[in-house]
Amino acid sequence: YCKRSIADMMGPVRSISFSWEGGYVAGGGNEDKGVEVFHVDSGESVAKTDSGLSPEVAFSPKDYSLAYAVHEAQGGLRVINGASILS
């Protein structure tokens, strides 16, 4: 059964990634909404990028670094230090 759901992200979600310790989940999609990061226990949105289309997201397996795809005209791939956006 479903223990929790996050309903704040609008539009279809194309990929998700959990942080290394399982406390955060990031989601990206094909709409111009960017990447949004949520706290798993509370469902609260804790960070959001203004990257536009972001169909692929991935947290690092050892820290809070977050990589996400962007439109080719914007560089194709971005990596940010997630600790700075989660604090």
mmCIF file with all atom_site columns, N, CA and C in Angstrom, residues 48-79:
data_model
loop_
_atom_site.group_PDB
_atom_site.id
_atom_site.type_symbol
_atom_site.label_atom_id
_atom_site.label_alt_id
_atom_site.label_comp_id
_atom_site.label_asym_id
_atom_site.label_entity_id
_atom_site.label_seq_id
_atom_site.pdbx_PDB_ins_code
_atom_site.Cartn_x
_atom_site.Cartn_y
_atom_site.Cartn_z
_atom_site.occupancy
_atom_site.B_iso_or_equiv
_atom_site.pdbx_formal_charge
_atom_site.auth_seq_id
_atom_site.auth_comp_id
_atom_site.auth_asym_id
_atom_site.auth_atom_id
_atom_site.pdbx_PDB_model_num
ATOM 1  N N  . LYS A 1 48 ? 14.306 23.740 -5.812  1.00 0.00 ? 48 LYS A N  1
ATOM 2  C CA . LYS A 1 48 ? 13.810 23.676 -7.190  1.00 0.00 ? 48 LYS A CA 1
ATOM 3  C C  . LYS A 1 48 ? 14.789 24.406 -8.096  1.00 0.00 ? 48 LYS A C  1
ATOM 4  N N  . THR A 1 49 ? 15.021 23.842 -9.284  1.00 0.00 ? 49 THR A N  1
ATOM 5  C CA . THR A 1 49 ? 15.862 24.516 -10.268 1.00 0.00 ? 49 THR A CA 1
ATOM 6  C C  . THR A 1 49 ? 14.972 25.175 -11.311 1.00 0.00 ? 49 THR A C  1
ATOM 7  N N  . ASP A 1 50 ? 15.501 26.142 -11.999 1.00 0.00 ? 50 ASP A N  1
ATOM 8  C CA . ASP A 1 50 ? 14.783 26.791 -13.096 1.00 0.00 ? 50 ASP A CA 1
ATOM 9  C C  . ASP A 1 50 ? 15.379 26.353 -14.425 1.00 0.00 ? 50 ASP A C  1
ATOM 10 N N  . SER A 1 51 ? 15.615 25.066 -14.568 1.00 0.00 ? 51 SER A N  1
ATOM 11 C CA . SER A 1 51 ? 16.340 24.558 -15.727 1.00 0.00 ? 51 SER A CA 1
ATOM 12 C C  . SER A 1 51 ? 15.468 24.250 -16.934 1.00 0.00 ? 51 SER A C  1
ATOM 13 N N  . GLY A 1 52 ? 14.161 24.404 -16.820 1.00 0.00 ? 52 GLY A N  1
ATOM 14 C CA . GLY A 1 52 ? 13.288 24.052 -17.935 1.00 0.00 ? 52 GLY A CA 1
ATOM 15 C C  . GLY A 1 52 ? 13.144 22.545 -18.040 1.00 0.00 ? 52 GLY A C  1
ATOM 16 N N  . LEU A 1 53 ? 13.204 22.024 -19.241 1.00 0.00 ? 53 LEU A N  1
ATOM 17 C CA . LEU A 1 53 ? 13.079 20.581 -19.455 1.00 0.00 ? 53 LEU A CA 1
ATOM 18 C C  . LEU A 1 53 ? 14.213 19.854 -18.750 1.00 0.00 ? 53 LEU A C  1
ATOM 19 N N  . SER A 1 54 ? 13.877 18.918 -17.898 1.00 0.00 ? 54 SER A N  1
ATOM 20 C CA . SER A 1 54 ? 14.878 18.140 -17.156 1.00 0.00 ? 54 SER A CA 1
ATOM 21 C C  . SER A 1 54 ? 14.413 16.693 -17.064 1.00 0.00 ? 54 SER A C  1
ATOM 22 N N  . PRO A 1 55 ? 14.522 15.945 -18.160 1.00 0.00 ? 55 PRO A N  1
ATOM 23 C CA . PRO A 1 55 ? 13.946 14.598 -18.170 1.00 0.00 ? 55 PRO A CA 1
ATOM 24 C C  . PRO A 1 55 ? 14.694 13.558 -17.355 1.00 0.00 ? 55 PRO A C  1
ATOM 25 N N  . GLU A 1 56 ? 15.947 13.788 -17.006 1.00 0.00 ? 56 GLU A N  1
ATOM 26 C CA . GLU A 1 56 ? 16.732 12.804 -16.257 1.00 0.00 ? 56 GLU A CA 1
ATOM 27 C C  . GLU A 1 56 ? 17.385 13.473 -15.059 1.00 0.00 ? 56 GLU A C  1
ATOM 28 N N  . VAL A 1 57 ? 17.263 12.845 -13.882 1.00 0.00 ? 57 VAL A N  1
ATOM 29 C CA . VAL A 1 57 ? 17.900 13.335 -12.659 1.00 0.00 ? 57 VAL A CA 1
ATOM 30 C C  . VAL A 1 57 ? 18.593 12.176 -11.963 1.00 0.00 ? 57 VAL A C  1
ATOM 31 N N  . ALA A 1 58 ? 19.686 12.471 -11.247 1.00 0.00 ? 58 ALA A N  1
ATOM 32 C CA . ALA A 1 58 ? 20.387 11.423 -10.498 1.00 0.00 ? 58 ALA A CA 1
ATOM 33 C C  . ALA A 1 58 ? 21.188 12.042 -9.370  1.00 0.00 ? 58 ALA A C  1
ATOM 34 N N  . PHE A 1 59 ? 20.923 11.578 -8.144  1.00 0.00 ? 59 PHE A N  1
ATOM 35 C CA . PHE A 1 59 ? 21.746 11.941 -7.004  1.00 0.00 ? 59 PHE A CA 1
ATOM 36 C C  . PHE A 1 59 ? 23.015 11.097 -7.038  1.00 0.00 ? 59 PHE A C  1
ATOM 37 N N  . SER A 1 60 ? 24.093 11.643 -6.500  1.00 0.00 ? 60 SER A N  1
ATOM 38 C CA . SER A 1 60 ? 25.326 10.894 -6.321  1.00 0.00 ? 60 SER A CA 1
ATOM 39 C C  . SER A 1 60 ? 25.087 9.795  -5.287  1.00 0.00 ? 60 SER A C  1
ATOM 40 N N  . PRO A 1 61 ? 25.741 8.654  -5.428  1.00 0.00 ? 61 PRO A N  1
ATOM 41 C CA . PRO A 1 61 ? 25.572 7.591  -4.427  1.00 0.00 ? 61 PRO A CA 1
ATOM 42 C C  . PRO A 1 61 ? 26.329 7.841  -3.122  1.00 0.00 ? 61 PRO A C  1
ATOM 43 N N  . LYS A 1 62 ? 27.119 8.927  -3.039  1.00 0.00 ? 62 LYS A N  1
ATOM 44 C CA . LYS A 1 62 ? 27.897 9.149  -1.820  1.00 0.00 ? 62 LYS A CA 1
ATOM 45 C C  . LYS A 1 62 ? 27.712 10.511 -1.164  1.00 0.00 ? 62 LYS A C  1
ATOM 46 N N  . ASP A 1 63 ? 27.032 11.456 -1.835  1.00 0.00 ? 63 ASP A N  1
ATOM 47 C CA . ASP A 1 63 ? 26.766 12.758 -1.230  1.00 0.00 ? 63 ASP A CA 1
ATOM 48 C C  . ASP A 1 63 ? 25.521 13.360 -1.874  1.00 0.00 ? 63 ASP A C  1
ATOM 49 N N  . TYR A 1 64 ? 25.296 14.654 -1.628  1.00 0.00 ? 64 TYR A N  1
ATOM 50 C CA . TYR A 1 64 ? 24.080 15.286 -2.133  1.00 0.00 ? 64 TYR A CA 1
ATOM 51 C C  . TYR A 1 64 ? 24.246 15.941 -3.503  1.00 0.00 ? 64 TYR A C  1
ATOM 52 N N  . SER A 1 65 ? 25.316 15.640 -4.223  1.00 0.00 ? 65 SER A N  1
ATOM 53 C CA . SER A 1 65 ? 25.465 16.182 -5.575  1.00 0.00 ? 65 SER A CA 1
ATOM 54 C C  . SER A 1 65 ? 24.323 15.658 -6.441  1.00 0.00 ? 65 SER A C  1
ATOM 55 N N  . LEU A 1 66 ? 23.819 16.515 -7.307  1.00 0.00 ? 66 LEU A N  1
ATOM 56 C CA . LEU A 1 66 ? 22.679 16.171 -8.148  1.00 0.00 ? 66 LEU A CA 1
ATOM 57 C C  . LEU A 1 66 ? 23.005 16.509 -9.597  1.00 0.00 ? 66 LEU A C  1
ATOM 58 N N  . ALA A 1 67 ? 22.891 15.529 -10.470 1.00 0.00 ? 67 ALA A N  1
ATOM 59 C CA . ALA A 1 67 ? 23.097 15.741 -11.907 1.00 0.00 ? 67 ALA A CA 1
ATOM 60 C C  . ALA A 1 67 ? 21.735 15.698 -12.588 1.00 0.00 ? 67 ALA A C  1
ATOM 61 N N  . TYR A 1 68 ? 21.549 16.577 -13.571 1.00 0.00 ? 68 TYR A N  1
ATOM 62 C CA . TYR A 1 68 ? 20.294 16.561 -14.318 1.00 0.00 ? 68 TYR A CA 1
ATOM 63 C C  . TYR A 1 68 ? 20.514 17.020 -15.746 1.00 0.00 ? 68 TYR A C  1
ATOM 64 N N  . ALA A 1 69 ? 19.718 16.457 -16.634 1.00 0.00 ? 69 ALA A N  1
ATOM 65 C CA . ALA A 1 69 ? 19.795 16.803 -18.051 1.00 0.00 ? 69 ALA A CA 1
ATOM 66 C C  . ALA A 1 69 ? 19.039 18.098 -18.294 1.00 0.00 ? 69 ALA A C  1
ATOM 67 N N  . VAL A 1 70 ? 19.543 18.887 -19.220 1.00 0.00 ? 70 VAL A N  1
ATOM 68 C CA . VAL A 1 70 ? 18.853 20.101 -19.652 1.00 0.00 ? 70 VAL A CA 1
ATOM 69 C C  . VAL A 1 70 ? 18.852 20.119 -21.172 1.00 0.00 ? 70 VAL A C  1
ATOM 70 N N  . HIS A 1 71 ? 18.104 21.027 -21.742 1.00 0.00 ? 71 HIS A N  1
ATOM 71 C CA . HIS A 1 71 ? 18.034 21.146 -23.191 1.00 0.00 ? 71 HIS A CA 1
ATOM 72 C C  . HIS A 1 71 ? 19.438 21.391 -23.755 1.00 0.00 ? 71 HIS A C  1
ATOM 73 N N  . GLU A 1 72 ? 19.736 20.795 -24.893 1.00 0.00 ? 72 GLU A N  1
ATOM 74 C CA . GLU A 1 72 ? 21.081 20.904 -25.490 1.00 0.00 ? 72 GLU A CA 1
ATOM 75 C C  . GLU A 1 72 ? 21.555 22.339 -25.641 1.00 0.00 ? 72 GLU A C  1
ATOM 76 N N  . ALA A 1 73 ? 20.654 23.263 -25.931 1.00 0.00 ? 73 ALA A N  1
ATOM 77 C CA . ALA A 1 73 ? 21.043 24.663 -26.095 1.00 0.00 ? 73 ALA A CA 1
ATOM 78 C C  . ALA A 1 73 ? 21.545 25.265 -24.784 1.00 0.00 ? 73 ALA A C  1
ATOM 79 N N  . GLN A 1 74 ? 21.218 24.620 -23.654 1.00 0.00 ? 74 GLN A N  1
ATOM 80 C CA . GLN A 1 74 ? 21.644 25.110 -22.342 1.00 0.00 ? 74 GLN A CA 1
ATOM 81 C C  . GLN A 1 74 ? 22.845 24.348 -21.801 1.00 0.00 ? 74 GLN A C  1
ATOM 82 N N  . GLY A 1 75 ? 23.382 23.412 -22.547 1.00 0.00 ? 75 GLY A N  1
ATOM 83 C CA . GLY A 1 75 ? 24.576 22.717 -22.094 1.00 0.00 ? 75 GLY A CA 1
ATOM 84 C C  . GLY A 1 75 ? 24.450 21.216 -21.975 1.00 0.00 ? 75 GLY A C  1
ATOM 85 N N  . GLY A 1 76 ? 23.259 20.670 -21.973 1.00 0.00 ? 76 GLY A N  1
ATOM 86 C CA . GLY A 1 76 ? 23.071 19.225 -21.968 1.00 0.00 ? 76 GLY A CA 1
ATOM 87 C C  . GLY A 1 76 ? 23.060 18.566 -20.603 1.00 0.00 ? 76 GLY A C  1
ATOM 88 N N  . LEU A 1 77 ? 23.994 18.910 -19.699 1.00 0.00 ? 77 LEU A N  1
ATOM 89 C CA . LEU A 1 77 ? 24.069 18.285 -18.390 1.00 0.00 ? 77 LEU A CA 1
ATOM 90 C C  . LEU A 1 77 ? 24.577 19.295 -17.372 1.00 0.00 ? 77 LEU A C  1
ATOM 91 N N  . ARG A 1 78 ? 23.959 19.290 -16.206 1.00 0.00 ? 78 ARG A N  1
ATOM 92 C CA . ARG A 1 78 ? 24.428 20.146 -15.118 1.00 0.00 ? 78 ARG A CA 1
ATOM 93 C C  . ARG A 1 78 ? 24.603 19.300 -13.868 1.00 0.00 ? 78 ARG A C  1
ATOM 94 N N  . VAL A 1 79 ? 25.602 19.637 -13.089 1.00 0.00 ? 79 VAL A N  1
ATOM 95 C CA . VAL A 1 79 ? 25.845 18.975 -11.810 1.00 0.00 ? 79 VAL A CA 1
ATOM 96 C C  . VAL A 1 79 ? 25.950 20.077 -10.767 1.00 0.00 ? 79 VAL A C  1
#
